[in-house]
Coordinates of N, CA and C in Angstrom, one line a residue:
M1477 N -11.1 -66.9 132.5 CA -9.6 -66.8 133.2 C -10.7 -68.0 135.2
Y1478 N -10.2 -69.6 134.6 CA -10.5 -70.3 135.2 C -9.5 -71.0 136.1
E1479 N -9.6 -72.0 137.2 CA -8.0 -71.6 138.2 C -7.2 -73.0 137.4
G1480 N -6.4 -73.4 137.0 CA -5.5 -74.9 137.4 C -5.8 -75.3 136.6
V1481 N -6.1 -76.9 136.7 CA -7.0 -77.8 135.8 C -8.2 -77.3 135.0
V1482 N -9.1 -77.4 135.7 CA -10.5 -77.0 134.7 C -10.5 -75.7 133.9
Q1483 N -9.4 -74.7 133.5 CA -8.5 -73.9 132.2 C -7.7 -75.3 131.1
D1484 N -7.1 -75.4 132.0 CA -6.0 -76.5 131.5 C -7.0 -77.1 130.8
L1485 N -7.5 -78.1 130.9 CA -9.6 -78.4 130.4 C -10.3 -77.9 129.3
I1486 N -10.4 -76.4 129.9 CA -11.8 -75.7 128.8 C -10.6 -75.5 127.6
D1487 N -9.1 -75.1 127.5 CA -8.3 -74.6 126.5 C -8.0 -76.4 126.0
E1488 N -7.7 -76.9 126.4 CA -7.5 -79.0 125.2 C -8.4 -78.7 124.8
L1489 N -10.2 -78.2 124.8 CA -10.5 -78.9 124.4 C -10.7 -77.9 123.1
G1490 N -10.7 -77.4 123.2 CA -10.1 -75.3 122.8 C -9.6 -75.9 121.6
R1491 N -8.8 -76.7 121.4 CA -7.8 -77.5 120.1 C -8.6 -77.9 119.5
L1492 N -9.7 -79.2 119.9 CA -10.7 -79.3 118.7 C -10.5 -78.7 117.8
P1493 N -11.3 -79.6 116.2 CA -11.8 -79.0 115.6 C -13.8 -78.5 115.5
G1494 N -13.4 -77.2 115.3 CA -14.9 -77.2 115.5 C -15.1 -77.0 116.8
V1495 N -14.6 -76.7 117.8 CA -15.1 -76.1 119.2 C -14.3 -74.8 120.0
G1496 N -15.3 -74.0 120.3 CA -14.3 -72.5 120.1 C -14.7 -72.8 121.9
P1497 N -14.2 -71.0 122.2 CA -13.7 -71.3 123.4 C -15.5 -71.3 124.7
K1498 N -16.7 -70.9 124.1 CA -17.9 -71.4 125.4 C -18.5 -72.5 124.6
S1499 N -18.3 -73.5 123.7 CA -17.7 -74.7 123.5 C -17.9 -75.4 124.1
A1500 N -16.2 -75.3 124.5 CA -15.1 -76.0 125.6 C -16.1 -75.6 126.6
Q1501 N -15.7 -74.8 127.3 CA -16.4 -74.6 128.9 C -17.8 -75.1 129.1
R1502 N -18.8 -75.3 127.6 CA -19.9 -75.7 127.8 C -19.4 -77.7 128.2
I1503 N -18.5 -77.6 127.5 CA -18.5 -80.0 127.5 C -17.4 -79.3 128.8
A1504 N -16.6 -78.8 129.3 CA -15.5 -79.1 130.0 C -16.5 -79.0 131.7
F1505 N -17.9 -78.1 131.5 CA -18.2 -78.0 133.0 C -19.5 -79.2 132.8
H1506 N -19.8 -79.8 132.0 CA -20.8 -80.6 131.4 C -19.6 -82.4 132.4
I1507 N -18.6 -81.9 132.1 CA -17.8 -83.0 131.6 C -17.6 -82.7 133.9
L1508 N -16.7 -82.2 134.4 CA -17.6 -81.4 135.8 C -18.6 -82.3 136.3
Q1509 N -19.7 -82.2 135.9 CA -20.3 -82.5 136.4 C -21.2 -84.0 136.6
A1510 N -20.8 -84.5 135.6 CA -20.8 -85.8 135.2 C -21.1 -86.8 135.8
E1511 N -20.9 -88.5 135.8 CA -20.9 -88.6 137.3 C -19.3 -89.4 136.9
P1512 N -18.4 -89.2 138.7 CA -17.3 -90.9 138.1 C -16.8 -91.5 136.5
T1513 N -18.0 -92.2 136.9 CA -17.2 -93.8 135.8 C -17.8 -93.4 134.2
D1514 N -19.0 -92.8 134.3 CA -19.1 -91.7 133.0 C -17.8 -90.7 132.6
V1515 N -17.4 -90.2 133.0 CA -15.8 -89.6 133.1 C -14.3 -90.5 132.6
R1516 N -14.1 -91.1 133.3 CA -13.6 -92.7 133.1 C -13.7 -93.7 131.8
R1517 N -14.8 -94.2 131.9 CA -15.5 -94.6 130.4 C -15.5 -93.1 129.4
L1518 N -15.5 -92.0 129.4 CA -15.0 -91.9 128.9 C -13.5 -92.0 127.5
A1519 N -12.6 -91.3 129.4 CA -11.0 -92.1 129.0 C -10.7 -93.0 128.8
H1520 N -11.0 -93.6 129.0 CA -10.8 -95.2 128.7 C -10.8 -94.9 127.1
A1521 N -11.8 -94.5 126.7 CA -12.6 -94.6 124.7 C -11.7 -93.8 124.1
L1522 N -11.0 -92.6 124.7 CA -9.8 -92.1 124.7 C -8.4 -92.8 124.1
L1523 N -8.3 -93.8 124.9 CA -7.3 -94.0 125.5 C -6.8 -95.0 124.8
E1524 N -8.4 -95.7 124.7 CA -8.1 -97.3 123.5 C -8.2 -96.2 121.5
V1525 N -8.8 -95.6 122.0 CA -8.6 -95.2 120.3 C -7.4 -94.6 119.7
K1526 N -6.5 -94.1 120.5 CA -5.3 -94.6 119.8 C -4.4 -94.9 120.1
D1527 N -4.3 -96.5 120.5 CA -3.8 -97.2 120.8 C -3.8 -98.6 120.2
K1528 N -5.5 -98.4 119.7 CA -6.1 -100.3 118.9 C -6.1 -99.5 117.5
V1529 N -6.7 -98.3 117.0 CA -6.2 -97.9 115.4 C -5.3 -97.6 115.0
R1530 N -5.7 -97.0 113.2 CA -4.9 -96.6 112.6 C -5.0 -96.7 112.1
F1531 N -4.2 -96.9 110.7 CA -4.6 -95.9 108.9 C -4.1 -97.3 108.4
C1532 N -5.2 -98.1 106.8 CA -5.1 -98.7 106.5 C -3.8 -98.5 105.9
S1533 N -3.2 -100.5 106.2 CA -1.8 -99.3 105.0 C -1.9 -99.7 103.6
V1534 N -3.2 -99.7 103.2 CA -3.8 -99.3 101.4 C -4.1 -98.5 101.3
C1535 N -5.0 -99.0 101.7 CA -5.8 -97.4 101.0 C -6.3 -95.9 101.9
G1536 N -5.5 -96.5 103.5 CA -6.2 -95.0 104.4 C -6.5 -94.3 105.5
N1537 N -7.4 -95.5 105.3 CA -8.8 -95.6 106.2 C -8.7 -96.4 107.5
V1538 N -9.8 -95.1 108.4 CA -8.8 -96.7 110.3 C -9.8 -97.5 109.9
A1539 N -8.6 -98.6 110.5 CA -8.8 -99.5 110.9 C -8.1 -99.8 111.8
Q1540 N -8.4 -101.3 112.8 CA -7.5 -102.0 113.5 C -7.3 -103.2 113.4
Q1541 N -6.1 -103.2 112.3 CA -5.3 -104.2 112.1 C -5.3 -104.0 110.8
E1542 N -4.1 -104.4 110.7 CA -3.1 -103.9 109.8 C -3.8 -103.0 108.1
Q1543 N -5.1 -103.7 107.8 CA -6.2 -103.2 106.7 C -7.6 -103.5 107.2
C1544 N -8.2 -102.4 106.2 CA -8.8 -102.0 107.0 C -10.3 -103.2 106.5
N1545 N -11.4 -103.4 107.1 CA -12.4 -104.6 106.7 C -13.0 -104.4 104.7
I1546 N -12.6 -103.0 104.7 CA -13.4 -103.7 102.8 C -12.1 -104.0 102.0
C1547 N -10.7 -103.5 101.8 CA -9.6 -104.0 101.8 C -9.0 -105.5 101.5
R1548 N -9.9 -106.2 103.3 CA -9.1 -107.5 103.1 C -11.6 -108.1 102.7
D1549 N -12.5 -107.0 102.6 CA -13.8 -107.7 101.8 C -13.5 -108.4 100.5
A1550 N -13.8 -109.8 100.0 CA -13.0 -110.3 98.5 C -13.9 -110.0 97.7
R1551 N -15.3 -109.3 97.9 CA -16.8 -109.6 97.0 C -15.8 -107.9 95.9
R1552 N -15.5 -107.2 97.0 CA -15.4 -106.6 96.5 C -14.4 -105.6 95.1
D1553 N -14.7 -105.0 94.1 CA -14.7 -105.0 93.6 C -12.5 -104.1 92.9
P1554 N -11.8 -104.4 93.1 CA -10.5 -104.0 93.2 C -9.5 -103.8 92.0
S1555 N -10.6 -103.5 91.3 CA -10.3 -102.3 89.9 C -10.9 -101.6 89.4
V1556 N -12.2 -100.5 90.9 CA -12.5 -100.0 90.7 C -11.9 -99.2 92.1
I1557 N -11.5 -97.5 92.0 CA -10.8 -97.1 93.1 C -11.5 -95.9 93.6
C1558 N -12.4 -95.6 94.1 CA -13.0 -94.3 94.6 C -12.1 -93.2 95.6
V1559 N -11.4 -92.1 95.1 CA -10.7 -91.1 95.8 C -11.5 -90.5 96.2
V1560 N -10.8 -90.4 98.0 CA -12.0 -89.5 98.5 C -10.8 -88.1 99.7
E1561 N -11.2 -87.6 99.9 CA -10.0 -86.8 101.2 C -10.2 -88.3 102.2
E1562 N -10.6 -87.3 103.3 CA -11.0 -88.4 104.1 C -11.9 -89.7 105.3
P1563 N -11.8 -90.4 106.1 CA -12.3 -91.6 106.2 C -13.6 -91.1 106.5
K1564 N -14.5 -90.3 107.0 CA -15.2 -89.4 107.2 C -16.3 -89.8 106.1
D1565 N -15.1 -89.7 104.8 CA -16.1 -89.4 103.5 C -16.6 -91.2 102.7
V1566 N -15.3 -91.4 103.9 CA -16.0 -92.9 102.8 C -17.0 -93.9 103.8
V1567 N -17.1 -93.8 104.8 CA -18.6 -94.0 105.4 C -19.4 -93.5 105.0
A1568 N -19.5 -92.3 104.5 CA -20.6 -91.3 103.9 C -21.5 -92.5 102.5
I1569 N -20.4 -92.6 101.9 CA -20.5 -93.1 100.7 C -21.0 -94.8 100.6
E1570 N -20.1 -95.0 101.7 CA -20.9 -96.4 101.9 C -22.0 -96.7 102.8
R1571 N -22.4 -95.9 103.5 CA -24.5 -95.8 103.7 C -24.8 -95.7 102.4
T1572 N -24.4 -95.4 101.2 CA -25.6 -95.6 100.4 C -25.8 -95.9 99.8
R1573 N -25.1 -98.1 100.1 CA -24.6 -99.4 99.8 C -24.7 -99.5 98.3
E1574 N -24.3 -98.7 97.6 CA -24.2 -99.1 96.3 C -23.1 -99.0 96.0
F1575 N -22.1 -98.8 95.5 CA -20.3 -98.4 95.3 C -20.1 -99.7 96.6
R1576 N -19.6 -100.4 95.3 CA -19.0 -101.8 95.9 C -17.7 -102.7 94.9
G1577 N -16.7 -100.2 95.5 CA -14.8 -100.7 94.9 C -14.5 -100.8 95.8
R1578 N -13.7 -100.3 95.7 CA -12.6 -99.9 96.7 C -12.4 -99.2 96.7
Y1579 N -11.6 -98.0 98.1 CA -11.8 -97.0 97.8 C -9.9 -96.1 98.1
H1580 N -9.2 -95.4 98.0 CA -8.1 -94.6 99.2 C -8.4 -93.4 99.2
V1581 N -8.1 -93.3 100.5 CA -7.8 -91.9 101.3 C -6.3 -91.2 101.3
L1582 N -6.6 -89.8 100.5 CA -5.9 -88.9 100.4 C -5.1 -88.1 101.8
G1583 N -6.2 -88.2 102.8 CA -6.0 -87.4 104.0 C -5.7 -86.0 104.2
G1584 N -6.8 -85.5 103.2 CA -6.8 -84.1 102.7 C -7.1 -83.8 101.3
A1585 N -7.1 -82.2 101.2 CA -6.9 -81.7 100.8 C -6.0 -80.5 100.0
I1586 N -5.3 -80.7 99.3 CA -4.2 -79.7 98.6 C -5.2 -78.4 99.2
S1587 N -4.2 -77.2 100.3 CA -4.8 -75.8 100.6 C -3.3 -75.3 100.6
P1588 N -2.7 -74.8 99.0 CA -1.6 -73.6 99.5 C -1.8 -72.6 100.8
I1589 N -2.6 -72.2 101.4 CA -3.1 -70.3 101.8 C -3.5 -71.6 103.3
E1590 N -3.0 -73.6 104.0 CA -3.3 -73.5 104.6 C -1.2 -74.6 104.3
G1591 N -1.2 -75.1 103.4 CA 0.4 -75.1 103.6 C 0.4 -76.5 103.3
V1592 N -1.0 -77.0 102.5 CA -0.8 -78.4 102.2 C -0.9 -78.9 100.8
G1593 N 0.5 -79.5 99.6 CA 0.5 -79.5 98.1 C 0.4 -80.5 98.5
P1594 N 0.7 -81.0 96.8 CA 0.4 -82.9 96.3 C 1.3 -83.3 97.4
D1595 N 3.1 -83.0 97.9 CA 3.7 -84.1 98.4 C 2.7 -84.6 100.1
D1596 N 2.1 -83.4 100.5 CA 1.3 -84.0 101.5 C 0.2 -85.2 102.3
L1597 N -0.2 -85.4 100.5 CA -1.8 -86.4 100.6 C -1.0 -87.5 100.3
R1598 N -1.5 -88.8 100.2 CA -1.0 -89.8 100.2 C -1.6 -90.0 98.6
I1599 N -0.6 -89.8 97.7 CA -1.1 -89.4 96.4 C 0.2 -90.1 96.0
R1600 N 1.0 -90.4 96.0 CA 2.0 -91.5 95.6 C 1.8 -92.5 96.1
E1601 N 1.2 -93.2 97.1 CA 0.8 -94.6 97.6 C -0.7 -95.2 96.7
L1602 N -0.7 -93.7 96.0 CA -2.0 -94.4 94.9 C -1.9 -94.6 93.5
L1603 N -0.4 -93.3 93.7 CA 0.4 -94.1 92.2 C 1.2 -95.7 92.2
A1604 N 1.0 -95.6 93.2 CA 2.0 -97.0 93.4 C 0.8 -98.7 93.3
R1605 N -0.3 -98.4 93.7 CA -1.3 -99.3 93.9 C -1.7 -98.6 92.1
L1606 N -1.5 -98.2 91.4 CA -1.8 -98.2 90.1 C -0.6 -99.1 89.1
A1607 N 0.1 -99.0 89.6 CA 1.3 -100.1 89.0 C 1.0 -101.1 88.6
D1608 N 0.1 -102.1 89.2 CA 0.1 -103.5 88.9 C -0.5 -103.6 87.6
G1609 N -1.8 -102.7 87.3 CA -2.0 -102.5 86.2 C -3.6 -103.7 86.5
S1610 N -3.8 -103.4 87.9 CA -5.3 -104.5 87.8 C -6.3 -102.9 88.2
I1611 N -5.8 -102.5 88.5 CA -7.1 -101.0 88.4 C -6.9 -100.2 87.6
T1612 N -8.8 -100.0 87.0 CA -8.8 -99.6 85.2 C -9.9 -98.2 85.9
E1613 N -10.1 -98.3 86.9 CA -10.8 -96.8 86.7 C -11.2 -96.6 88.2
L1614 N -11.1 -94.5 88.6 CA -10.1 -94.0 89.4 C -12.2 -93.0 89.3
I1615 N -12.8 -93.3 90.5 CA -14.0 -92.2 90.7 C -13.1 -90.6 91.8
L1616 N -13.8 -89.6 91.0 CA -13.1 -88.5 92.1 C -14.5 -88.6 92.8
A1617 N -14.2 -88.4 94.1 CA -14.5 -87.5 95.5 C -14.7 -87.0 96.4
T1618 N -14.1 -85.8 95.9 CA -13.5 -85.2 96.7 C -14.4 -84.2 96.9
D1619 N -14.3 -82.7 98.0 CA -15.3 -82.1 98.8 C -15.5 -81.1 98.0
P1620 N -16.8 -80.4 97.7 CA -17.5 -79.1 96.6 C -16.8 -77.7 97.2
N1621 N -15.5 -77.9 97.2 CA -14.9 -76.9 98.1 C -13.3 -75.9 96.5
L1622 N -12.9 -75.1 96.9 CA -12.1 -74.4 96.6 C -11.1 -75.9 96.7
E1623 N -10.2 -76.4 98.0 CA -9.4 -77.0 97.5 C -10.1 -78.3 97.1
G1624 N -11.5 -79.3 97.6 CA -12.0 -80.3 96.7 C -11.2 -80.4 95.6
E1625 N -12.1 -78.9 94.6 CA -12.1 -78.9 93.4 C -10.7 -79.0 92.6
A1626 N -9.9 -78.2 93.2 CA -8.4 -78.3 93.3 C -7.5 -79.5 92.9
T1627 N -7.9 -80.4 94.5 CA -7.6 -81.5 95.0 C -7.4 -82.6 93.5
A1628 N -8.9 -82.9 93.0 CA -9.9 -83.4 92.1 C -9.4 -83.2 90.5
T1629 N -8.7 -81.5 90.0 CA -8.1 -81.3 89.1 C -7.1 -81.7 89.2
Y1630 N -6.2 -81.4 89.8 CA -4.4 -82.2 90.1 C -4.5 -83.5 89.2
L1631 N -5.3 -84.6 90.0 CA -4.7 -85.9 90.0 C -5.4 -86.1 88.8
A1632 N -6.6 -85.8 88.1 CA -7.4 -86.0 86.4 C -5.9 -85.5 85.4
R1633 N -5.4 -84.2 85.5 CA -4.8 -84.7 85.0 C -3.3 -84.7 85.3
M1634 N -3.1 -85.1 86.1 CA -1.5 -86.2 86.8 C -1.0 -86.7 84.9
D1635 N 0.1 -86.6 84.8 CA 0.2 -88.1 83.8 C 0.7 -88.7 84.0
A1636 N 1.3 -89.4 84.8 CA 1.5 -90.8 85.0 C -0.1 -91.9 84.8
F1637 N -1.2 -91.0 85.0 CA -2.3 -91.3 84.2 C -2.3 -92.5 83.3
T1638 N -1.4 -91.8 81.9 CA -1.4 -92.0 80.9 C -0.2 -92.2 80.3
S1639 N 0.5 -92.3 81.1 CA 2.2 -93.5 80.5 C 2.3 -93.9 80.2
P1640 N 2.8 -94.8 79.1 CA 3.1 -95.6 78.3 C 3.1 -97.5 79.6
D1641 N 4.3 -96.5 80.4 CA 4.3 -97.1 81.6 C 3.5 -97.9 82.7
V1642 N 2.5 -97.4 81.9 CA 1.1 -97.7 83.5 C 0.0 -97.6 82.4
Q1643 N -1.0 -98.4 83.0 CA -1.5 -99.5 82.2 C -3.1 -98.1 81.9
P1644 N -3.5 -97.9 81.1 CA -4.0 -97.2 80.7 C -5.5 -97.3 82.3
V1645 N -5.8 -96.6 82.7 CA -6.8 -95.8 84.5 C -7.8 -94.5 83.8
A1646 N -8.7 -95.2 83.1 CA -10.3 -94.0 83.4 C -10.7 -93.5 84.6
V1647 N -10.3 -93.1 84.6 CA -10.5 -91.0 85.5 C -11.7 -90.7 84.9
S1648 N -12.6 -90.5 86.4 CA -14.0 -90.4 86.4 C -13.8 -89.4 87.5
T1649 N -15.5 -88.3 86.5 CA -15.8 -87.5 88.1 C -17.1 -87.5 88.1
T1650 N -17.9 -88.5 87.4 CA -18.6 -89.2 87.2 C -19.1 -91.0 87.8
V1651 N -20.4 -90.9 89.0 CA -20.6 -91.6 89.1 C -21.6 -92.9 87.9
P1652 N -20.9 -93.6 87.6 CA -20.9 -94.8 86.4 C -21.8 -95.4 86.4
A1653 N -22.6 -95.7 85.0 CA -24.2 -96.6 85.5 C -23.9 -98.2 86.0
T1654 N -22.3 -98.6 86.2 CA -22.2 -100.1 86.3 C -21.7 -100.1 88.1
H1655 N -22.2 -98.2 88.2 CA -22.3 -98.8 89.8 C -23.1 -98.6 90.6
G1656 N -24.2 -98.5 89.9 CA -26.1 -97.1 90.6 C -26.3 -96.8 90.2
G1657 N -25.1 -95.8 89.7 CA -25.8 -94.0 89.7 C -25.8 -94.2 91.0
F1658 N -25.5 -94.4 91.9 CA -25.8 -94.0 93.5 C -25.8 -92.2 93.8
T1659 N -26.6 -92.5 94.3 CA -27.2 -90.4 94.9 C -26.4 -90.4 96.8
F1660 N -25.1 -89.3 97.0 CA -24.0 -89.0 97.1 C -25.6 -88.4 98.5
S1661 N -26.2 -87.3 97.6 CA -26.9 -86.8 99.4 C -27.2 -87.7 100.2
D1662 N -27.8 -89.1 99.3 CA -28.6 -90.0 100.8 C -27.4 -90.0 101.1
A1663 N -26.5 -89.9 102.1 CA -25.6 -89.9 102.8 C -24.7 -88.5 103.1
M1664 N -25.5 -87.8 102.9 CA -25.1 -86.7 103.3 C -23.5 -85.6 103.0
F1665 N -23.4 -86.5 101.7 CA -22.3 -86.7 100.9 C -22.2 -86.0 99.2
Y1666 N -21.8 -84.7 99.6 CA -21.9 -84.6 98.2 C -20.8 -83.9 97.5
S1667 N -20.6 -84.2 96.3 CA -19.4 -84.2 95.2 C -19.8 -83.3 93.7
P1668 N -19.1 -82.0 94.1 CA -19.9 -81.1 92.6 C -19.5 -81.7 91.6
F1669 N -19.2 -82.7 90.6 CA -18.4 -83.8 90.0 C -18.9 -84.7 89.9
A1670 N -20.1 -85.2 91.5 CA -21.3 -86.4 90.4 C -22.5 -86.0 89.7
T1671 N -22.6 -87.5 88.7 CA -23.4 -86.6 87.7 C -24.5 -88.0 87.7
V1672 N -25.4 -88.5 87.5 CA -26.1 -89.7 86.9 C -26.0 -90.0 85.8
P1673 N -26.7 -91.1 85.3 CA -25.6 -91.7 84.4 C -25.7 -90.9 83.2
T1674 N -27.3 -91.2 83.0 CA -28.0 -90.0 82.2 C -27.6 -88.6 81.4
G1675 N -26.6 -87.9 82.7 CA -26.0 -87.2 82.0 C -26.4 -85.5 83.2
G1676 N -27.3 -86.0 84.1 CA -28.0 -84.8 84.9 C -27.3 -84.5 85.9
P1677 N -27.6 -83.7 86.9 CA -27.3 -83.5 87.8 C -27.8 -84.0 89.2
L1678 N -26.3 -84.4 90.7 CA -27.5 -86.0 91.2 C -28.2 -83.9 92.4
D1679 N -28.5 -84.4 93.6 CA -29.7 -83.6 94.3 C -28.2 -83.0 95.1
V1680 N -28.2 -81.8 94.7 CA -26.7 -81.4 96.3 C -27.5 -80.3 96.0

């Protein structure tokens, strides 16, 4: 234990995901030894991101305006949506430079252990996007773990996708040839559902 504000800093850093006690202590002492201008720049960046960054009103991706750059891009195909868990997954897919549809960020995955259910995700918002009948295909690209698989399975089995009140939507767990058959591994993004158009597995 350290005195006062040093321990407070270590405690706050330790709250960050993936930062254990030793890492928090190491970062804290790096900050203590850094130049004041560097520390002020870091503090300014933290305040700026909280003040200016929001979540896109359409897809849930991070944005500095009401809508993110992808949702505002008229060149993207609005009829195809790739469903992902977090904004970082959007970045990973975009690095492939192959997908030209749009996205829907769920904000997590179904995880009963952590108390996260379907109602805690942006599933209602996804269904609202389907209501006007303009979307014809969903690509489920959740993470390759139990939570991701549970989320994809839940979405794929939803009655709303086959409801007579909603325009039929093709729910896909494969990468269609029309979108280049892109390889998620190129962007360090892996999906247990993704396959190349020929039916063979991707290099994951």
